[in-house]
Coordinates of C-alpha atoms in Angstrom, one line a residue:
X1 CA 38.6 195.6 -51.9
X2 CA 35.1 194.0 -50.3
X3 CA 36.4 191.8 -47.6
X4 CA 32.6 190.7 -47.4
X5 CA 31.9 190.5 -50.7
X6 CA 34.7 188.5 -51.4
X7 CA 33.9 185.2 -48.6
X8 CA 32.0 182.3 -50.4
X9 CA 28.2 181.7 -49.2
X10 CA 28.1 177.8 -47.8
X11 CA 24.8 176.3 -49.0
X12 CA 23.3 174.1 -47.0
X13 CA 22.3 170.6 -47.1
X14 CA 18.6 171.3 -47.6
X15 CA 18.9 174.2 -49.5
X16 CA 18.8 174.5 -53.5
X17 CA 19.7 177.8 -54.9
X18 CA 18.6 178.4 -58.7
X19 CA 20.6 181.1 -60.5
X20 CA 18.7 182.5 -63.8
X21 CA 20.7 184.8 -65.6
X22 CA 20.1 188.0 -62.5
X23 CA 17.2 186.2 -60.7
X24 CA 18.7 184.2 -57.6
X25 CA 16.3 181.4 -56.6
X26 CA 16.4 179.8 -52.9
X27 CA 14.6 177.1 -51.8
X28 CA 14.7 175.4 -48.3
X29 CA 13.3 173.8 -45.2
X30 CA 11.7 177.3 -43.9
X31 CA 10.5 178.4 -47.1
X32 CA 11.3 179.7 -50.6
X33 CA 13.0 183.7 -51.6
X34 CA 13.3 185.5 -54.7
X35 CA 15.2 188.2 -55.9
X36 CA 16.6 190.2 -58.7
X37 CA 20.0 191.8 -58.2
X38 CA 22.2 194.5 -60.3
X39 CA 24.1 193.5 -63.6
X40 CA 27.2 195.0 -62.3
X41 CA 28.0 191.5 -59.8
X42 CA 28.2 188.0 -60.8
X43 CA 26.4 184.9 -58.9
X44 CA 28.3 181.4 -59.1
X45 CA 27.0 178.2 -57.8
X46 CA 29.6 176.0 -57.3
X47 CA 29.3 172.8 -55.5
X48 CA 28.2 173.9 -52.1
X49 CA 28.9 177.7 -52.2
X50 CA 27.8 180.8 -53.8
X51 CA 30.6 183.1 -54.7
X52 CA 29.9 186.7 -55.7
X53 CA 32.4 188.4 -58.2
X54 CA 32.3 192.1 -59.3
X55 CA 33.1 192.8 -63.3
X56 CA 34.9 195.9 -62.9
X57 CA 37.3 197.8 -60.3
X58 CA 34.4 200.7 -60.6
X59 CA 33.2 202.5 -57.8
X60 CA 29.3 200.9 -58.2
X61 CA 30.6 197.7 -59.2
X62 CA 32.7 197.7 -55.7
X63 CA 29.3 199.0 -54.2
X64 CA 27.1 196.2 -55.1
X65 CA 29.7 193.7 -54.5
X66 CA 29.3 193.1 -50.5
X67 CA 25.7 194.4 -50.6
X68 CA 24.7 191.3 -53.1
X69 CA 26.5 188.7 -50.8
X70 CA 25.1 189.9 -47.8
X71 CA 21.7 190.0 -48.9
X72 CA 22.3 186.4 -50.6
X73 CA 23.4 185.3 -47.3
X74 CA 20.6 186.6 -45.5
X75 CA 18.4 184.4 -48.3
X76 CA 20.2 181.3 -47.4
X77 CA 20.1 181.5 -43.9
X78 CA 16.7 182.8 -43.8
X79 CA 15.4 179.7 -46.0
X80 CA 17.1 177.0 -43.5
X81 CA 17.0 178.6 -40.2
X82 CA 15.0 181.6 -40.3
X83 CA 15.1 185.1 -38.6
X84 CA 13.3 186.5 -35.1
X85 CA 13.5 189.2 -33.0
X86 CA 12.2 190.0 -29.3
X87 CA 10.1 192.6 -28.1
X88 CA 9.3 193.8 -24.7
X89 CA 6.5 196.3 -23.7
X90 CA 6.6 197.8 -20.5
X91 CA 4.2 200.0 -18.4
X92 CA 1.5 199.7 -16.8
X93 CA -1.7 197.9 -18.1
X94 CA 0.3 198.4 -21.4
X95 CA -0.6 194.8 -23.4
X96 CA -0.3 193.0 -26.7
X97 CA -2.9 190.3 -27.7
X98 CA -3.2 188.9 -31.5
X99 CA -6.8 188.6 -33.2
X100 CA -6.9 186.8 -36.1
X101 CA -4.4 188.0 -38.7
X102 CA -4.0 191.2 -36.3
X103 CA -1.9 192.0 -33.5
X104 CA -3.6 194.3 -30.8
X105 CA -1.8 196.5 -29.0
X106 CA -2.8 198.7 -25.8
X107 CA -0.3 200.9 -25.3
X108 CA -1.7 203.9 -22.6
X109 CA -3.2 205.8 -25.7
X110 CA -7.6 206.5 -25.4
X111 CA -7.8 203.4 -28.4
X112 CA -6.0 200.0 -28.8
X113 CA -3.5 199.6 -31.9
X114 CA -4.6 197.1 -34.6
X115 CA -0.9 196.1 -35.9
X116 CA -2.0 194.0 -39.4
X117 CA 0.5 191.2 -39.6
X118 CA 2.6 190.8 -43.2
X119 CA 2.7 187.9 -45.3
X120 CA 5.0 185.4 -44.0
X121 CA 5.5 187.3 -40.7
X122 CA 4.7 185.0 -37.2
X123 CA 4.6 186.7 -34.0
X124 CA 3.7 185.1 -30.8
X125 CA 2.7 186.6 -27.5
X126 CA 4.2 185.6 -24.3
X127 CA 2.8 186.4 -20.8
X128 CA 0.8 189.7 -22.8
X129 CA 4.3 191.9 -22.8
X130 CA 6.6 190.2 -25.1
X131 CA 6.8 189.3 -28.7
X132 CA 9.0 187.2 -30.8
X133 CA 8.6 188.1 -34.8
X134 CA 9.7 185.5 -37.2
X135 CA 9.9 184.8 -40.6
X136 CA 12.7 184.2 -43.3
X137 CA 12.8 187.8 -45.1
X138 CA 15.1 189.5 -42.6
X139 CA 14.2 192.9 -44.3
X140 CA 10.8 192.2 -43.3
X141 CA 11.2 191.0 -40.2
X142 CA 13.2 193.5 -39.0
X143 CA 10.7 196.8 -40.6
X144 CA 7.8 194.7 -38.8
X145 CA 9.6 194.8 -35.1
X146 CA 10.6 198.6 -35.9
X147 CA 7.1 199.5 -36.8
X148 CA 5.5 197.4 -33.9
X149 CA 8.6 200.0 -31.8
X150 CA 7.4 203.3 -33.5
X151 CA 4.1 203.0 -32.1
X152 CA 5.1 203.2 -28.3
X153 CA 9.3 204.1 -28.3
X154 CA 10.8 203.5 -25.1
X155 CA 10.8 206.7 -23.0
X156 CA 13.9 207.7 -21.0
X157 CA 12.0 208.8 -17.5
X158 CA 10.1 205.9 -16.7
X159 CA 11.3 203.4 -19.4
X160 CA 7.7 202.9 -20.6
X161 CA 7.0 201.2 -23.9
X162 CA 7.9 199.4 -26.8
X163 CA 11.7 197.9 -26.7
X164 CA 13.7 195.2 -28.6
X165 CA 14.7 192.1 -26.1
X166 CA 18.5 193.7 -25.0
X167 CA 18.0 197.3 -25.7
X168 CA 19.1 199.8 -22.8
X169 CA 17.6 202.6 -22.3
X170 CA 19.7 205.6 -20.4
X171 CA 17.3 206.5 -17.5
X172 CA 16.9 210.1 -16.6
X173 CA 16.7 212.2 -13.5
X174 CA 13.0 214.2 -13.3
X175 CA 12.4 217.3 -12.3
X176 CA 13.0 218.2 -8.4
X177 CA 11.5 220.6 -6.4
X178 CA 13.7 223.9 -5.5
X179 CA 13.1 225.4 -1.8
X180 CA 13.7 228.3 -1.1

């Protein structure tokens, strides 16, 4: 039994979901989602709530069944509040600066990063070493921040680069000298 797939979605006030046949519709303050999900759940708007139901006891059909709620929930809170995360770059003369519809990154390497920014994706630089990402598709906000991470991942003997806002990073000893 999905204990997640089984809770009730609250919509809220400013938000209109639009169910067509498997295409779920949301609409809100932030913005507007799209998406087509499996035949083997089914989507119910009633009054203020979504509630997802399997058809079967199968394994897929159990499966899908907290995967779609989750995903729907992440559409509704997406359209009325949104999504961000927090980035911190450490090192020295390590940077971030955006250009246009670009993000630039200079990150110790011999040429600066040109990060192109997605489609509904807003990141602001603070101070030239952190960045917030936000935008209402947490799928893409979340692959953006990992991607912007992958360029420059924080290493564990100086804690140089590119980290989310509360990540730790387990320091390590260096190398000492042996005398003999």
């Amino acid at each position: 039994m999905s204990r997640i797939g089984n809770k009730p979605i609250a919509i809220p006030e400013k938000v209109k979901v639009t169910v067509a046949d498997r295409d779920v519709k949301v609409e809100g303050p932030k913005g507007t989602l799209e998406m087509s999900f499996t035949p083997h759940v089914e989507i119910d708007v009633e009054d203020t709530e979504i509630v997802v139901k399997r058809r079967s006891n199968a394994g897929r059909d159990k499966a899908f069944h907290g995967l779609t709620r989750s995903l729907l929930n992440n559409m509704v809170v997406g359209t009325s509040e949104g999504f961000e995360k927090k980035l911190e770059i450490n090192g020295v003369g390590f940077k971030a600066a955006l250009k246009g519809k670009s993000l630039t990154l200079n990150l110790g390497f011999s040429h600066p990063i040109d990060f192109p920014i997605p489609e509904g994706i807003k990141i602001e630089v603070e101070d030239n070493t952190k960045l917030k990402i936000s935008g209402i598709d947490k799928q893409v906000v979340g692959q953006c921040a990992a991607k912007i991470r992958s360029y420059y991942p924080p290493e564990p003997y100086k804690g140089k680069g590119v980290r989310y806002e509360n990540e730790i990073v387990r320091r390590k000893e260096g190398k000492t000298a042996q005398g003999k």
